[in-house]
Short mmCIF file of C-alpha atoms in Angstrom, two decimals:
data_model
loop_
_atom_site.label_atom_id
_atom_site.label_comp_id
_atom_site.label_asym_id
_atom_site.label_seq_id
_atom_site.Cartn_x
_atom_site.Cartn_y
_atom_site.Cartn_z
CA UNK E 1 0.00 0.00 0.00
CA UNK E 2 1.12 3.56 -0.67
CA UNK E 3 1.91 5.38 2.55
CA UNK E 4 1.01 9.06 2.70
CA UNK E 5 2.94 11.13 5.24
CA UNK E 6 1.80 14.63 6.15
CA UNK E 7 3.67 17.33 8.03
CA UNK E 8 3.18 19.07 10.27
CA UNK E 9 0.42 17.25 12.12
CA UNK E 10 -0.50 20.40 14.01
CA UNK E 11 -0.40 23.86 12.47
CA UNK E 12 -1.14 26.95 14.57
CA UNK E 13 -1.45 29.99 12.33
CA UNK E 14 -2.37 33.62 12.96
CA UNK E 15 -5.27 35.09 11.02
CA UNK E 16 -4.13 36.57 7.73
CA UNK E 17 -0.89 34.62 7.72
CA UNK E 18 0.04 31.92 5.18
CA UNK E 19 -0.01 28.20 5.92
CA UNK E 20 1.60 25.26 4.20
CA UNK E 21 1.06 21.51 4.56
CA UNK E 22 3.36 18.90 3.09
CA UNK E 23 2.34 15.46 1.89
CA UNK E 24 4.80 12.81 0.77
CA UNK E 25 3.97 9.45 -0.80
CA UNK E 26 6.01 6.28 -0.51
CA UNK E 27 6.04 5.93 -4.30
CA UNK E 28 5.42 8.13 -7.31
CA UNK E 29 1.77 9.04 -7.82
CA UNK E 30 2.06 9.47 -11.58
CA UNK E 31 -0.42 7.10 -13.21
CA UNK E 32 0.06 5.39 -16.56
CA UNK E 33 -2.32 7.91 -18.14
CA UNK E 34 0.00 10.75 -17.17
CA UNK E 35 -2.25 12.08 -14.43
CA UNK E 36 -1.32 12.33 -10.77
CA UNK E 37 -4.24 11.41 -8.55
CA UNK E 38 -3.47 13.41 -5.46
CA UNK E 39 -6.35 15.14 -3.69
CA UNK E 40 -6.62 17.45 -0.71
CA UNK E 41 -9.58 17.55 1.67
CA UNK E 42 -10.74 19.86 4.41
CA UNK E 43 -12.76 18.55 7.33
CA UNK E 44 -14.27 21.25 9.50
CA UNK E 45 -15.33 20.29 13.03
CA UNK E 46 -18.45 18.13 12.96
CA UNK E 47 -18.60 17.99 9.16
CA UNK E 48 -17.87 15.48 6.42
CA UNK E 49 -14.63 15.86 4.48
CA UNK E 50 -14.82 18.24 1.54
CA UNK E 51 -12.57 17.96 -1.48
CA UNK E 52 -10.58 21.15 -2.07
CA UNK E 53 -8.02 20.15 -4.68
CA UNK E 54 -7.92 17.29 -7.18
CA UNK E 55 -5.10 16.02 -9.37
CA UNK E 56 -2.52 18.02 -7.44
CA UNK E 57 -3.50 21.55 -8.33
CA UNK E 58 -7.10 21.81 -9.54
CA UNK E 59 -9.39 23.71 -7.19
CA UNK E 60 -12.92 22.41 -6.77
CA UNK E 61 -15.87 24.65 -7.50
CA UNK E 62 -16.52 27.11 -4.69
CA UNK E 63 -13.09 26.72 -3.12
CA UNK E 64 -11.53 30.13 -2.39
CA UNK E 65 -8.50 30.98 -4.49
CA UNK E 66 -6.41 31.40 -1.35
CA UNK E 67 -6.10 27.59 -1.46
CA UNK E 68 -3.57 26.17 -3.89
CA UNK E 69 -1.97 22.81 -4.49
CA UNK E 70 1.36 21.98 -6.05
CA UNK E 71 3.92 19.23 -6.36
CA UNK E 72 4.85 16.24 -8.42
CA UNK E 73 6.00 12.65 -8.13
CA UNK E 74 6.09 12.00 -4.39
CA UNK E 75 6.11 15.50 -2.89
CA UNK E 76 3.03 17.68 -2.66
CA UNK E 77 1.99 20.86 -0.87
CA UNK E 78 -1.25 22.56 0.06
CA UNK E 79 -0.92 26.28 0.65
CA UNK E 80 -3.32 28.78 2.13
CA UNK E 81 -2.21 32.29 1.23
CA UNK E 82 -4.02 34.06 4.08
CA UNK E 83 -5.70 31.99 6.77
CA UNK E 84 -9.24 32.90 7.75
CA UNK E 85 -11.23 31.74 10.75
CA UNK E 86 -13.34 29.40 8.59
CA UNK E 87 -10.22 27.47 7.59
CA UNK E 88 -9.97 25.81 11.02
CA UNK E 89 -10.17 22.05 10.73
CA UNK E 90 -8.20 19.00 9.66
CA UNK E 91 -6.64 18.70 6.22
CA UNK E 92 -5.95 15.37 4.53
CA UNK E 93 -4.10 14.39 1.41
CA UNK E 94 -5.24 11.29 -0.46
CA UNK E 95 -3.81 9.23 -3.29
CA UNK E 96 -5.98 7.49 -5.85
CA UNK E 97 -3.26 6.41 -8.26
CA UNK E 98 -2.34 3.07 -6.74
CA UNK E 99 -5.60 1.60 -5.56
CA UNK E 100 -6.88 -0.46 -4.04
CA UNK E 101 -6.59 0.74 -1.46
CA UNK E 102 -7.09 4.48 -1.57
CA UNK E 103 -4.81 5.87 1.14
CA UNK E 104 -4.95 9.06 3.17
CA UNK E 105 -2.41 11.05 5.10
CA UNK E 106 -2.72 11.20 8.88
CA UNK E 107 -4.29 14.64 8.78
CA UNK E 108 -3.01 18.10 9.73
CA UNK E 109 -4.96 20.05 12.32
CA UNK E 110 -5.01 23.77 11.53
CA UNK E 111 -5.86 26.10 14.40
CA UNK E 112 -5.82 29.83 14.87
CA UNK E 113 -2.96 31.01 17.04
CA UNK G 1 -27.68 18.45 -6.89
CA UNK G 2 -25.66 15.39 -5.90
CA UNK G 3 -26.78 13.90 -2.61
CA UNK G 4 -25.59 10.86 -0.69
CA UNK G 5 -27.60 9.93 2.38
CA UNK G 6 -26.40 7.15 4.65
CA UNK G 7 -28.58 5.26 7.08
CA UNK G 8 -28.52 2.12 9.18
CA UNK G 9 -25.96 3.02 11.81
CA UNK G 10 -26.51 2.49 15.50
CA UNK G 11 -25.42 0.66 18.61
CA UNK G 12 -24.62 -3.02 18.19
CA UNK G 13 -23.02 -5.58 20.47
CA UNK G 14 -19.65 -7.14 19.65
CA UNK G 15 -20.18 -10.02 17.26
CA UNK G 16 -23.35 -8.47 15.91
CA UNK G 17 -24.33 -7.38 12.42
CA UNK G 18 -25.51 -4.20 10.78
CA UNK G 19 -26.38 -3.14 7.23
CA UNK G 20 -25.61 0.37 6.12
CA UNK G 21 -27.39 1.95 3.17
CA UNK G 22 -26.52 4.96 1.06
CA UNK G 23 -29.22 6.52 -1.08
CA UNK G 24 -27.82 8.47 -4.02
CA UNK G 25 -29.45 11.15 -6.13
CA UNK G 26 -28.55 13.92 -8.54
CA UNK G 27 -26.25 11.86 -10.75
CA UNK G 28 -26.19 8.66 -12.79
CA UNK G 29 -25.44 6.28 -9.95
CA UNK G 30 -24.89 3.26 -12.18
CA UNK G 31 -21.98 4.99 -13.93
CA UNK G 32 -19.86 5.45 -10.82
CA UNK G 33 -17.62 3.31 -8.66
CA UNK G 34 -18.71 3.89 -5.07
CA UNK G 35 -16.75 3.76 -1.82
CA UNK G 36 -17.18 3.43 1.92
CA UNK G 37 -14.72 5.38 4.08
CA UNK G 38 -14.78 5.31 7.86
CA UNK G 39 -13.47 7.54 10.60
CA UNK G 40 -13.04 6.28 14.16
CA UNK G 41 -13.69 8.88 16.87
CA UNK G 42 -10.92 11.47 16.83
CA UNK G 43 -8.99 9.57 14.17
CA UNK G 44 -8.21 9.83 10.47
CA UNK G 45 -9.87 8.47 7.34
CA UNK G 46 -9.76 4.80 6.33
CA UNK G 47 -10.87 3.40 2.96
CA UNK G 48 -12.97 0.38 3.89
CA UNK G 49 -14.56 -0.92 0.69
CA UNK G 50 -15.39 -0.10 -2.90
CA UNK G 51 -17.51 -1.48 -5.69
CA UNK G 52 -17.05 -0.69 -9.34
CA UNK G 53 -19.89 0.44 -11.54
CA UNK G 54 -21.75 -2.53 -13.07
CA UNK G 55 -20.99 -4.27 -9.74
CA UNK G 56 -18.18 -6.19 -11.39
CA UNK G 57 -15.44 -6.01 -8.81
CA UNK G 58 -15.16 -5.18 -5.16
CA UNK G 59 -12.41 -4.18 -2.74
CA UNK G 60 -12.07 -4.60 1.01
CA UNK G 61 -9.50 -3.28 3.43
CA UNK G 62 -7.72 -6.00 5.37
CA UNK G 63 -9.68 -4.88 8.43
CA UNK G 64 -12.95 -5.66 6.62
CA UNK G 65 -12.12 -8.79 4.65
CA UNK G 66 -14.30 -11.76 5.46
CA UNK G 67 -16.64 -9.69 7.64
CA UNK G 68 -17.99 -6.89 5.41
CA UNK G 69 -19.80 -7.19 2.10
CA UNK G 70 -20.41 -4.29 -0.26
CA UNK G 71 -23.18 -4.33 -2.83
CA UNK G 72 -25.27 -1.98 -4.89
CA UNK G 73 -28.74 -1.85 -6.42
CA UNK G 74 -28.56 0.43 -9.43
CA UNK G 75 -32.33 0.23 -9.91
CA UNK G 76 -32.73 1.85 -6.48
CA UNK G 77 -29.63 4.10 -6.66
CA UNK G 78 -28.50 2.57 -3.40
CA UNK G 79 -25.18 1.38 -2.03
CA UNK G 80 -24.96 -1.10 0.85
CA UNK G 81 -22.41 -2.30 3.35
CA UNK G 82 -23.29 -5.47 5.21
CA UNK G 83 -21.16 -5.73 8.33
CA UNK G 84 -20.93 -8.82 10.51
CA UNK G 85 -18.78 -10.10 13.38
CA UNK G 86 -18.45 -6.49 14.47
CA UNK G 87 -15.69 -5.50 16.85
CA UNK G 88 -15.13 -2.51 19.10
CA UNK G 89 -12.54 -1.23 16.63
CA UNK G 90 -15.23 -0.97 13.94
CA UNK G 91 -16.76 1.92 15.89
CA UNK G 92 -16.67 4.85 13.50
CA UNK G 93 -18.61 7.21 11.30
CA UNK G 94 -19.10 5.51 7.95
CA UNK G 95 -19.19 7.73 4.88
CA UNK G 96 -20.54 6.86 1.46
CA UNK G 97 -18.38 8.52 -1.21
CA UNK G 98 -18.70 8.88 -4.95
CA UNK G 99 -15.66 7.93 -7.02
CA UNK G 100 -13.34 10.88 -7.47
CA UNK G 101 -14.13 11.61 -3.83
CA UNK G 102 -15.87 14.82 -4.83
CA UNK G 103 -19.08 14.06 -2.97
CA UNK G 104 -19.45 12.58 0.52
CA UNK G 105 -22.50 11.74 2.56
CA UNK G 106 -23.07 13.12 6.03
CA UNK G 107 -22.00 9.81 7.56
CA UNK G 108 -23.70 7.31 9.83
CA UNK G 109 -22.30 6.39 13.24
CA UNK G 110 -21.72 2.75 14.09
CA UNK G 111 -20.98 2.02 17.73
CA UNK G 112 -19.92 -1.48 18.72
CA UNK G 113 -20.21 -1.90 22.46
CA UNK G 114 -21.73 -4.17 25.05
#
């Protein structure tokens, strides 16, 4: 199984400041079709996960443009340019290239400092 | 509007059984692989099971093999997860998820306890 490793696991950030979460996979996530199936999710307290980013860098509809995804191969990053109060929650990366099984990172808890 | 609505969760004793259902609407259900993902209290996300569209092939996490059975009824736009020989470690919120992981249900809580 592909292991997804996120860092940091806890991320205190002041309002208006940038935030960055790293996700590393145990093997390349480039699929035979040339796509890289790496997604990012946000889970606010008491809510279901919500997909923010798909295939590394594509923002889902309705996701603010302060969220961006980047990376390639085995190293990926989710960035928030200016953290707002509504961004509090847990963020997960997920790979869908080498499945089954789909695998998720451990989650990064973002809190306001 | 895509909607996934889970039901069937509840309190069950160790060794017991439960069947979860997920009613789908707003998209062509039969065209999509569907997944179950669970989240134990305060923990991360675990991919439990999946079933391809046309019901051809299924997947189970090691933790679910031999105890859980996934199925679908495309005529009813419904996904199922039959769970048996339940253990305390199966306690979790179970989410129904469309392939692509773009849409998730609200989840149904399964609690395994005596």
